[in-house]
Short mmCIF file of C-alpha atoms and ligand atoms in Angstrom, two decimals:
data_model
loop_
_atom_site.label_atom_id
_atom_site.label_comp_id
_atom_site.label_asym_id
_atom_site.label_seq_id
_atom_site.Cartn_x
_atom_site.Cartn_y
_atom_site.Cartn_z
CA MET A 174 11.22 -20.57 -24.51
CA ILE A 175 12.99 -20.56 -20.71
CA ARG A 176 9.64 -20.69 -19.64
CA LYS A 177 8.79 -23.58 -21.44
CA PHE A 178 11.72 -25.23 -20.29
CA LEU A 179 12.12 -23.98 -16.60
CA SER A 180 7.87 -25.44 -16.24
CA ARG A 181 9.30 -28.44 -17.64
CA VAL A 182 11.69 -28.27 -14.96
CA PHE A 183 9.57 -27.79 -12.33
CA GLY A 184 6.85 -30.11 -13.45
CA ASN A 185 6.75 -33.65 -11.55
CA LYS A 186 5.38 -35.39 -14.39
CA PRO A 187 4.52 -34.79 -18.13
CA ARG A 188 1.02 -33.49 -17.58
CA GLY A 189 -1.77 -33.03 -20.19
CA ARG A 190 -3.21 -29.60 -20.91
CA GLY A 191 -4.88 -27.78 -18.20
CA GLU A 192 -3.24 -29.98 -15.62
CA PRO A 193 -1.54 -28.21 -13.33
CA ALA A 194 2.37 -28.72 -12.40
CA VAL A 195 2.87 -30.17 -8.90
CA ILE A 196 5.75 -29.21 -7.31
CA PRO A 197 7.15 -31.61 -4.78
CA HIS A 198 9.38 -30.06 -1.56
CA SER A 199 12.71 -31.18 -3.00
CA ARG A 200 12.07 -28.48 -5.84
CA HIS A 201 10.79 -25.69 -4.47
CA GLY A 202 12.12 -26.02 -0.90
CA ILE A 203 9.82 -25.19 1.62
CA ARG A 204 8.97 -27.27 4.80
CA ARG A 205 5.82 -26.86 6.26
CA GLU A 206 6.85 -25.22 9.11
CA ALA A 207 7.43 -21.92 7.25
CA ILE A 208 3.57 -21.15 7.11
CA SER A 209 1.65 -20.14 9.77
CA GLY A 210 0.77 -22.70 12.50
CA GLY A 211 -2.89 -21.28 11.92
CA SER A 212 -3.16 -21.77 8.65
CA ARG A 213 -1.58 -24.97 8.68
CA ARG A 214 -3.80 -26.73 10.77
CA VAL A 215 -6.83 -25.01 9.26
CA ALA A 216 -5.59 -26.09 6.14
CA GLU A 217 -5.08 -29.77 7.42
CA THR A 218 -8.67 -29.84 9.21
CA LEU A 219 -9.86 -29.63 6.40
CA GLN A 220 -8.64 -32.05 4.64
CA GLU A 221 -8.87 -34.54 7.23
CA ASN A 222 -13.03 -33.51 6.45
CA GLY A 223 -12.30 -34.35 2.96
CA TYR A 224 -11.69 -31.13 1.37
CA GLN A 225 -9.15 -29.70 -0.81
CA ALA A 226 -7.77 -27.51 1.01
CA PHE A 227 -4.58 -24.95 0.07
CA VAL A 228 -2.46 -21.87 1.60
CA VAL A 229 -2.40 -19.42 -1.61
CA GLY A 230 -1.34 -16.35 -3.06
CA GLY A 231 0.81 -14.15 -1.97
CA ALA A 232 2.20 -15.82 0.89
CA VAL A 233 3.14 -18.98 -1.12
CA ARG A 234 4.60 -16.20 -3.70
CA ASP A 235 7.01 -14.19 -0.57
CA LEU A 236 7.90 -17.37 0.57
CA LEU A 237 8.98 -18.52 -2.75
CA ALA A 238 10.52 -15.17 -3.41
CA GLY A 239 12.03 -15.52 0.40
CA ILE A 240 10.03 -12.56 1.78
CA PRO A 241 8.20 -13.07 5.23
CA PRO A 242 4.67 -13.31 4.40
CA LYS A 243 2.55 -10.70 5.79
CA ASP A 244 -0.33 -13.16 6.04
CA PHE A 245 -1.66 -16.22 5.41
CA ASP A 246 -4.99 -17.42 3.23
CA VAL A 247 -6.09 -20.56 2.74
CA ALA A 248 -8.31 -21.67 -0.42
CA THR A 249 -10.60 -24.47 -0.80
CA ASP A 250 -13.28 -26.70 -2.52
CA ALA A 251 -15.83 -26.59 0.38
CA THR A 252 -18.39 -23.66 1.06
CA PRO A 253 -18.45 -20.75 3.75
CA GLU A 254 -21.11 -22.71 5.39
CA GLN A 255 -18.91 -26.08 4.97
CA VAL A 256 -15.68 -24.52 6.52
CA ARG A 257 -17.55 -22.75 9.33
CA ARG A 258 -18.38 -26.29 10.33
CA CYS A 259 -15.12 -27.78 10.74
CA PHE A 260 -14.31 -25.61 13.32
CA ARG A 261 -15.36 -24.74 16.50
CA ARG A 262 -14.58 -20.36 16.03
CA ALA A 263 -15.41 -19.07 13.05
CA ARG A 264 -17.33 -17.26 11.33
CA LEU A 265 -19.35 -15.83 7.68
CA ILE A 266 -18.31 -12.62 7.19
CA GLY A 267 -20.03 -10.77 3.51
CA ARG A 268 -22.78 -10.86 1.77
CA ARG A 269 -21.95 -11.19 -1.48
CA PHE A 270 -18.87 -13.46 -1.82
CA GLN A 271 -19.03 -14.68 1.63
CA ILE A 272 -15.37 -15.90 3.29
CA VAL A 273 -14.90 -17.60 6.26
CA HIS A 274 -12.68 -16.04 9.17
CA VAL A 275 -11.43 -18.69 11.38
CA MET A 276 -10.01 -18.43 14.65
CA MET A 277 -6.63 -20.77 15.49
CA GLY A 278 -5.51 -18.74 19.02
CA GLN A 279 -4.23 -15.10 18.27
CA GLU A 280 -4.59 -16.20 14.58
CA THR A 281 -7.17 -15.32 12.22
CA VAL A 282 -7.20 -17.04 9.02
CA GLU A 283 -9.01 -16.29 5.67
CA VAL A 284 -10.51 -19.26 4.06
CA THR A 285 -12.04 -18.67 0.21
CA THR A 286 -14.04 -20.93 -1.35
CA PHE A 287 -12.58 -21.38 -5.16
CA ARG A 288 -13.86 -19.00 -7.44
CA GLY A 289 -15.13 -19.63 -10.68
CA HIS A 290 -14.34 -17.66 -13.74
CA HIS A 291 -17.45 -15.42 -14.07
CA GLY A 292 -19.31 -16.54 -17.22
CA GLN A 293 -17.93 -19.70 -16.96
CA TRP A 294 -19.09 -21.69 -14.81
CA ASP A 295 -22.97 -21.21 -14.58
CA GLY A 296 -23.50 -19.82 -18.34
CA ALA A 297 -24.23 -16.30 -16.63
CA ARG A 298 -22.07 -13.51 -17.83
CA ALA A 299 -20.48 -11.34 -15.22
CA GLN A 300 -21.98 -7.80 -14.95
CA THR A 301 -19.88 -4.91 -16.49
CA ASP A 302 -19.98 -1.97 -16.65
CA ASP A 303 -19.71 0.21 -20.28
CA GLN A 304 -15.43 -0.02 -20.07
CA GLY A 305 -16.02 -4.26 -18.80
CA ARG A 306 -15.16 -4.05 -15.24
CA VAL A 307 -16.48 -7.09 -13.53
CA LEU A 308 -19.24 -5.55 -10.65
CA ARG A 309 -20.47 -8.75 -9.91
CA ASP A 310 -18.03 -12.12 -9.48
CA ASN A 311 -19.05 -14.07 -6.96
CA VAL A 312 -19.45 -17.24 -8.45
CA PHE A 313 -17.61 -20.37 -6.81
CA GLY A 314 -15.89 -22.38 -8.61
CA SER A 315 -12.81 -25.22 -9.27
CA GLN A 316 -9.36 -24.99 -8.01
CA LYS A 317 -8.46 -24.55 -12.10
CA GLU A 318 -11.18 -21.69 -12.72
CA ASP A 319 -10.30 -19.71 -8.85
CA ALA A 320 -6.39 -19.99 -10.88
CA ALA A 321 -7.68 -18.82 -13.89
CA ARG A 322 -9.47 -15.52 -12.26
CA ARG A 323 -5.88 -14.46 -10.02
CA ASP A 324 -4.28 -12.01 -11.54
CA PHE A 325 -0.60 -12.65 -11.62
CA THR A 326 1.15 -16.07 -12.67
CA VAL A 327 3.28 -15.90 -9.49
CA ASN A 328 -0.01 -14.97 -6.92
CA ALA A 329 -1.97 -18.16 -8.57
CA LEU A 330 0.55 -21.06 -6.97
CA TYR A 331 -0.76 -23.38 -4.06
CA TYR A 332 1.06 -24.96 -1.49
CA ASP A 333 -0.07 -27.79 0.30
CA PRO A 334 0.87 -28.19 4.03
CA VAL A 335 0.44 -31.92 4.12
CA THR A 336 2.63 -32.83 1.25
CA GLU A 337 4.91 -29.82 0.61
CA THR A 338 3.65 -29.53 -2.98
CA VAL A 339 2.83 -26.76 -4.85
CA ILE A 340 0.01 -26.13 -7.75
CA ASP A 341 0.72 -24.76 -10.60
CA TYR A 342 -1.59 -24.42 -12.88
CA HIS A 343 0.27 -21.27 -15.06
CA SER A 344 3.78 -21.46 -14.99
CA GLY A 345 4.35 -19.19 -11.88
CA MET A 346 7.86 -20.98 -10.54
CA ALA A 347 9.31 -20.48 -13.70
CA ASP A 348 7.92 -16.65 -13.80
CA LEU A 349 9.07 -16.65 -9.66
CA GLU A 350 12.53 -17.81 -10.90
CA GLN A 351 12.81 -14.97 -13.86
CA LYS A 352 11.65 -12.43 -11.41
CA THR A 353 8.62 -11.82 -13.94
CA LEU A 354 5.45 -10.21 -13.19
CA ARG A 355 2.76 -11.94 -15.88
CA MET A 356 -0.32 -10.88 -16.13
CA ILE A 357 -2.63 -14.53 -16.11
CA GLY A 358 -4.94 -14.38 -19.58
CA LYS A 359 -5.14 -11.11 -21.80
CA PRO A 360 -3.83 -8.50 -19.67
CA ALA A 361 -5.72 -5.63 -21.13
CA THR A 362 -9.05 -7.23 -20.48
CA ARG A 363 -8.28 -8.56 -17.21
CA TYR A 364 -7.49 -4.57 -16.57
CA ARG A 365 -10.29 -3.84 -18.20
CA GLU A 366 -12.88 -6.08 -15.84
CA ASP A 367 -10.16 -5.21 -12.41
CA PRO A 368 -7.96 -1.20 -13.21
CA VAL A 369 -7.14 -1.73 -10.05
CA ARG A 370 -4.75 -4.63 -11.48
CA MET A 371 -2.55 -2.17 -13.10
CA LEU A 372 -1.77 -0.82 -9.67
CA ARG A 373 -0.77 -4.32 -8.01
CA ALA A 374 1.62 -4.41 -10.66
CA VAL A 375 3.37 -1.26 -10.17
CA ARG A 376 3.17 -1.83 -6.64
CA LEU A 377 4.05 -5.75 -6.66
CA ALA A 378 7.09 -5.53 -9.11
CA ALA A 379 8.29 -2.72 -6.74
CA LYS A 380 7.93 -5.33 -3.26
CA LEU A 381 9.24 -8.38 -4.92
CA ASP A 382 11.88 -6.34 -7.80
CA PHE A 383 10.37 -8.25 -10.50
CA SER A 384 10.00 -6.62 -13.79
CA ILE A 385 6.56 -6.58 -15.62
CA ASP A 386 6.57 -8.73 -18.75
CA GLU A 387 6.81 -6.43 -21.37
CA ASP A 388 3.11 -7.31 -22.77
CA THR A 389 1.81 -7.70 -19.06
CA ARG A 390 3.31 -3.34 -18.83
CA ARG A 391 2.72 -2.45 -22.52
CA PRO A 392 -1.50 -1.83 -22.34
CA ILE A 393 -1.71 0.11 -18.72
CA GLY A 394 -0.32 3.47 -20.50
CA GLU A 395 -3.24 3.02 -22.83
CA LEU A 396 -5.90 2.29 -19.74
CA ALA A 397 -3.96 4.23 -17.18
CA SER A 398 -7.95 6.44 -17.27
CA LEU A 399 -9.90 3.37 -16.45
CA ILE A 400 -8.94 4.35 -12.68
CA GLU A 401 -10.96 6.36 -12.49
CA ASN A 402 -13.94 4.27 -12.51
CA VAL A 403 -12.50 2.33 -9.65
CA PRO A 404 -14.75 3.66 -6.15
CA PRO A 405 -12.46 5.72 -4.55
CA PRO A 406 -12.77 3.46 -0.91
CA ARG A 407 -11.35 0.53 -3.18
CA LEU A 408 -8.31 3.15 -4.73
CA PHE A 409 -7.99 4.21 -0.76
CA ASP A 410 -7.18 0.79 0.60
CA GLU A 411 -4.77 0.04 -2.61
CA MET A 412 -2.89 3.68 -2.90
CA LEU A 413 -2.34 2.99 1.29
CA LYS A 414 -0.82 0.06 0.43
CA LEU A 415 1.21 1.06 -1.84
CA LEU A 416 2.46 4.04 0.21
CA THR A 417 3.22 1.51 2.62
CA SER A 418 5.14 -1.26 1.25
CA GLY A 419 8.29 -0.22 2.37
CA HIS A 420 8.67 1.08 -1.46
CA SER A 421 6.53 3.91 -1.42
CA ALA A 422 9.12 6.49 -3.30
CA GLN A 423 9.92 3.54 -6.43
CA CYS A 424 5.85 3.27 -6.37
CA LEU A 425 5.44 6.23 -6.84
CA ARG A 426 7.70 7.07 -9.14
CA GLN A 427 6.91 3.96 -11.82
CA LEU A 428 2.83 5.40 -11.07
CA ARG A 429 3.97 8.04 -12.85
CA ALA A 430 6.28 7.03 -15.12
CA GLU A 431 2.37 4.86 -16.30
CA GLY A 432 1.08 7.91 -15.83
CA LEU A 433 -0.91 6.00 -13.76
CA HIS A 434 -1.24 8.87 -11.19
CA HIS A 435 -3.40 10.90 -12.79
CA GLY A 436 -6.36 9.55 -11.33
CA LEU A 437 -5.29 9.21 -7.90
CA LEU A 438 -3.02 12.05 -6.60
CA PRO A 439 -4.46 14.56 -9.00
CA LEU A 440 -1.49 16.89 -7.35
CA LEU A 441 1.09 14.76 -7.85
CA ASP A 442 2.57 16.44 -10.76
CA THR A 443 1.96 19.89 -9.59
CA ILE A 444 3.56 18.77 -6.35
CA VAL A 445 6.80 17.09 -8.40
CA GLU A 446 6.80 19.71 -10.85
CA GLN A 447 8.35 22.08 -8.58
CA PRO A 448 11.81 21.42 -6.92
CA GLN A 449 10.40 22.53 -3.52
CA GLY A 450 7.95 19.93 -3.23
CA LYS A 451 9.47 17.65 -5.11
CA ARG A 452 12.13 17.21 -2.48
CA PHE A 453 9.53 17.82 0.18
CA VAL A 454 7.92 14.38 -0.88
CA THR A 455 11.22 12.22 -1.93
CA LEU A 456 11.88 13.12 1.96
CA ALA A 457 9.03 12.09 2.76
CA LEU A 458 8.52 8.80 0.66
CA GLU A 459 12.40 7.97 1.69
CA ASN A 460 11.23 8.36 5.18
CA THR A 461 7.76 5.68 5.26
CA ASP A 462 9.64 2.95 3.19
CA ARG A 463 12.92 3.46 5.99
CA ARG A 464 10.00 3.33 8.21
CA VAL A 465 8.24 0.44 7.39
CA ARG A 466 11.27 -1.68 6.83
CA GLU A 467 12.59 -0.92 10.80
CA GLY A 468 9.19 -2.82 11.35
CA ARG A 469 7.86 0.57 12.60
CA PRO A 470 4.47 2.05 12.60
CA ILE A 471 3.11 4.68 10.71
CA SER A 472 0.23 6.23 10.43
CA PRO A 473 -2.32 7.08 6.40
CA GLY A 474 -3.11 10.82 8.09
CA PHE A 475 0.85 11.43 8.58
CA LEU A 476 1.73 10.00 4.94
CA PHE A 477 -1.07 12.38 3.50
CA ALA A 478 -0.16 14.81 5.03
CA THR A 479 3.43 14.72 3.60
CA LEU A 480 1.67 14.31 -0.11
CA PHE A 481 -0.36 16.97 0.18
CA TRP A 482 1.19 19.67 1.96
CA ASN A 483 2.90 21.79 -0.36
CA GLU A 484 -0.22 22.57 -1.62
CA VAL A 485 -1.35 23.41 1.25
CA LEU A 486 1.80 25.68 1.35
CA VAL A 487 1.04 27.10 -2.32
CA HIS A 488 -2.95 28.13 -1.42
CA TRP A 489 -1.92 29.58 1.82
CA GLU A 490 0.65 31.57 0.21
CA ALA A 491 -1.50 33.06 -2.36
CA LEU A 492 -4.80 33.41 0.30
CA GLN A 493 -2.22 35.47 2.57
CA ASP A 494 -1.46 37.80 -0.10
CA GLY A 495 -4.83 38.51 -1.01
CA GLY A 496 -5.22 39.75 2.36
CA GLU A 497 -6.18 37.18 4.78
CA ARG A 498 -4.85 36.12 8.49
CA PRO A 499 -2.41 33.54 8.23
CA ILE A 500 -4.60 31.27 10.75
CA PRO A 501 -7.42 31.57 8.70
CA ALA A 502 -5.87 31.38 5.58
CA LEU A 503 -3.96 27.99 6.74
CA TYR A 504 -7.81 26.09 7.53
CA GLN A 505 -9.14 27.56 4.39
CA ALA A 506 -6.09 26.34 2.41
CA MET A 507 -6.57 22.87 4.26
CA ASP A 508 -9.85 22.31 3.49
CA GLU A 509 -9.36 23.34 -0.28
CA THR A 510 -6.65 21.48 -0.58
CA LEU A 511 -7.84 18.01 0.96
CA ASP A 512 -11.87 18.76 -1.20
CA THR A 513 -9.41 18.32 -4.20
CA GLN A 514 -8.11 15.26 -3.45
CA ALA A 515 -10.40 13.22 -0.90
CA GLU A 516 -13.10 12.67 -3.86
CA LYS A 517 -10.98 11.11 -5.21
CA LEU A 518 -9.23 8.88 -2.77
CA ALA A 519 -11.78 8.26 -0.31
CA ILE A 520 -10.13 9.68 2.39
CA THR A 521 -12.12 8.55 5.94
CA ARG A 522 -12.95 11.71 8.33
CA ARG A 523 -10.84 9.98 10.65
CA VAL A 524 -7.74 9.86 8.34
CA ALA A 525 -8.79 13.88 7.09
CA GLY A 526 -9.52 14.89 10.49
CA ASP A 527 -5.35 13.59 11.65
CA ILE A 528 -4.05 15.60 8.39
CA LYS A 529 -5.25 18.44 9.22
CA ASP A 530 -4.23 18.56 13.08
CA ILE A 531 -0.87 17.77 11.55
CA TRP A 532 -0.94 21.00 9.37
CA ALA A 533 -2.54 22.72 11.55
CA LEU A 534 -0.17 22.12 14.11
CA GLN A 535 3.02 23.45 12.00
CA PRO A 536 2.28 26.73 12.60
CA ARG A 537 2.32 26.70 16.52
CA PHE A 538 5.80 25.51 16.44
CA GLU A 539 7.04 28.54 15.80
CA VAL A 540 5.95 29.77 19.49
CA CYS A 541 9.08 29.01 21.61
CA SER A 542 8.01 31.18 24.59
CA GLY A 543 5.77 31.84 27.26
CA LYS A 544 2.90 29.17 28.43
CA ARG A 545 2.29 27.92 24.49
CA PRO A 546 5.19 25.14 23.93
CA TYR A 547 3.86 22.98 27.47
CA GLY A 548 0.37 23.01 25.75
CA LEU A 549 1.39 21.86 22.78
CA LEU A 550 3.10 18.97 24.18
CA GLU A 551 0.25 17.67 25.04
CA HIS A 552 -1.48 17.69 22.01
CA PRO A 553 -2.34 14.41 20.92
CA ARG A 554 -0.87 14.04 17.46
CA PHE A 555 2.40 16.16 18.81
CA LYS A 556 5.19 13.45 17.98
CA ALA A 557 3.54 13.21 14.36
CA GLY A 558 2.88 16.85 14.06
CA LEU A 559 7.35 17.34 15.20
CA ASP A 560 8.33 14.67 12.82
CA PHE A 561 6.02 16.39 10.53
CA LEU A 562 8.41 19.50 11.05
CA ARG A 563 11.54 18.00 10.96
CA LEU A 564 10.35 16.98 7.77
CA ARG A 565 10.03 20.55 6.31
CA ALA A 566 13.68 21.20 8.33
CA GLU A 567 15.84 18.63 6.63
CA ALA A 568 13.90 19.78 2.90
CA GLY A 569 15.27 22.96 4.00
CA GLU A 570 11.73 24.94 4.66
CA VAL A 571 12.26 25.84 8.06
CA ASP A 572 15.28 26.35 9.66
CA ALA A 573 16.74 23.59 11.39
CA ALA A 574 17.19 25.42 14.89
CA LEU A 575 13.41 25.11 15.70
CA GLU A 576 13.39 20.99 14.90
CA ALA A 577 16.13 20.82 17.50
CA TRP A 578 14.44 23.36 19.63
CA TRP A 579 11.73 21.52 19.97
CA SER A 580 13.24 17.72 19.96
CA ASP A 581 15.70 18.74 23.33
CA PHE A 582 12.78 20.71 24.41
CA LEU A 583 10.58 17.21 24.55
CA ALA A 584 13.12 15.54 25.72
CA ALA A 585 14.16 18.39 28.78
CA ASP A 586 13.16 17.76 32.13
CA GLY A 587 10.78 20.73 33.68
CA GLU A 588 13.62 23.25 34.74
CA THR A 589 15.83 22.88 31.78
CA ARG A 590 12.63 23.34 29.15
CA ALA A 591 11.92 26.77 31.69
CA ALA A 592 15.27 27.82 31.05
CA MET A 593 14.53 27.60 26.99
CA LEU A 594 11.55 29.29 27.44
CA ALA A 595 13.55 32.32 28.91
CA GLN A 596 15.78 32.65 25.72
CA LYS A 597 15.34 32.89 22.72
CA PRO A 598 16.42 31.78 20.07
CA ALA A 599 18.47 34.07 17.63
CA GLU A 600 16.85 31.95 14.12
CA LYS A 601 13.28 32.89 15.61
CA LYS A 602 12.48 36.06 13.37
CA LYS A 603 14.00 35.10 10.19
CA ARG A 604 11.73 31.37 10.42
CA ARG A 605 8.56 32.39 8.36
CA ARG A 606 9.93 33.58 5.23
CA ARG A 607 12.38 30.87 4.82
CA ARG A 608 10.18 28.58 4.26
CA ARG A 609 9.21 28.95 0.46
CA THR A 610 13.27 29.23 -0.14
CA VAL A 611 15.46 25.78 -0.70
CA ARG A 612 18.25 25.57 1.41
CA ALA A 613 21.87 24.15 -0.37
CA ASP A 614 23.01 23.18 2.82
CA ALA A 615 20.08 22.08 4.49
CA GLU A 616 21.59 18.41 4.79
CA PRO A 617 24.78 17.54 3.26
CA GLY A 618 24.64 15.04 0.42
CA ARG A 619 20.82 15.47 0.36
CA GLU A 620 20.40 17.65 -2.57
CA SER A 621 19.11 14.92 -5.18
CA THR A 622 19.36 11.66 -4.29
CA ASP A 623 18.37 8.71 -7.07
CA THR A 624 15.45 8.02 -5.88
CA GLU A 625 14.08 10.49 -6.47
CA ILE A 626 10.26 10.95 -8.19
CA ALA A 627 11.56 11.45 -12.14
P1 ATP B 977 0.03 -8.28 -0.35
O1 ATP B 977 -0.84 -9.32 0.38
O2 ATP B 977 1.62 -8.44 -0.38
O3 ATP B 977 -0.24 -7.03 -0.97
P2 ATP B 977 -1.30 -10.16 -1.89
O4 ATP B 977 -1.20 -10.82 -3.58
O5 ATP B 977 -1.23 -11.13 -1.02
O6 ATP B 977 -0.07 -8.95 -1.88
P3 ATP B 977 -4.06 -9.47 -1.72
O7 ATP B 977 -4.63 -8.59 -1.71
O8 ATP B 977 -3.35 -9.88 -0.27
O9 ATP B 977 -2.85 -9.36 -1.66
O10 ATP B 977 -4.68 -10.93 -2.68
C1 ATP B 977 -4.11 -12.37 -2.37
C2 ATP B 977 -4.08 -12.95 -3.65
O11 ATP B 977 -5.35 -12.79 -4.21
C3 ATP B 977 -3.83 -12.56 -4.87
O12 ATP B 977 -2.32 -13.38 -4.28
C4 ATP B 977 -4.23 -13.05 -6.01
O13 ATP B 977 -4.41 -14.01 -6.30
C5 ATP B 977 -5.58 -12.99 -5.53
N1 ATP B 977 -6.12 -11.72 -5.90
C6 ATP B 977 -6.25 -9.51 -5.64
N2 ATP B 977 -6.45 -8.91 -5.45
C7 ATP B 977 -7.03 -9.69 -7.25
C8 ATP B 977 -7.09 -9.19 -8.26
N3 ATP B 977 -7.39 -7.14 -8.62
N4 ATP B 977 -7.69 -9.39 -9.26
C9 ATP B 977 -7.60 -10.61 -9.23
N5 ATP B 977 -6.63 -11.10 -8.23
C10 ATP B 977 -6.67 -10.84 -7.58
MG1 MG B 978 -1.70 -11.10 0.57
#
């Protein structure tokens, strides 16, 4: 009801069935200066050449929601070849569904030709797997069809920088106003076509602080297992987006609430069911979210290293109890953990290498005398390893004095370093055995936080 009313308010003029609302600047407030110079020039040039061209998707949504967009994509009715001919520096990307990268100064603008809704455009049925997942989706279409194949109504808004209007086929403006994430079309069908949309719902709701419309949310629980059919590299990309969204703690909590994590992070249940694991992961996610919000870089290796660490600890301990020596036991535990997880997520070899480096550094921090600490400082992943040690100290897994010693050692000059190596920290001997005890005094006031993964 409200939605209908709002869309009537936003709509410029009465429109027929299937006609989009054309929303003027006075209603949406976005000036052409708000979009990137590159995307604006690309859209203008395409229009000068007689084509339709709009900024579309996440950028329009974020601008309207008052969030700085990550990137600006352009959608057009020109074919990739026609787009390429309009620009001096442009290249075609991809084989199945070609897009064009147009280089504008430092900026690369991705230009996509309107995509048709499979099966309706040329009479051909889209290829799907047994569960209805779309395997081919590569026909050009009209703007209307392009809007219909997008996922959420707020993601199907087109901004025309020339007229400063927003074209809205699915009442996305009204949903933005109501802070609602709503699937275009029949949610269950759209999730079957592409189960990643379930993850996108969770991620975008957390990012935008929107609620997921009840009809859009309901089928997720039932269809969650379809995630397992998604090719692992795509899951890896999506998980990375989710974890680096600046809202990872909220996203993982929601994933668990919807039962979506089973196919993604099989270890997540075991991790968060143990108080120590839960505490560590919670701190790690909060730490990541803080970094993202402060605009500091985060590495996928570090992130996944934190998520799976507790599992490594469990294996490591078991192997040592079975008589294995500590370092070989650690390496074996690392491999076992990564093998379990990597299959689902297609963790790339480079990221897996980073993860192992960070883990393998941990026992090396135990040595605070002799020449070895100097060697450790030179390790290319030293900083990441130390950040990891800091999290472990915060979680009460290692003595805070150990992390403090290393931070001091890193900051000290040559003379001070030599002096530090000569004196032995009193706690050193106790450290290893305390690993698995949660220290209530590790950090006052951090025992339980409201962002913990429930
Ligand atoms: P963000 O960039 O903040 O991660 P986004 O919505 O821009 O979010 P992109 O992956 O950049 O996400 O996708 C751009 C647009 O493409 C979306 O806004 C949406 O319109 C469309 N889109 C992306 N993924 C899907 C999908 N799985 N199903 C349907 N439409 C999609
Ligand atoms: Mg985007």
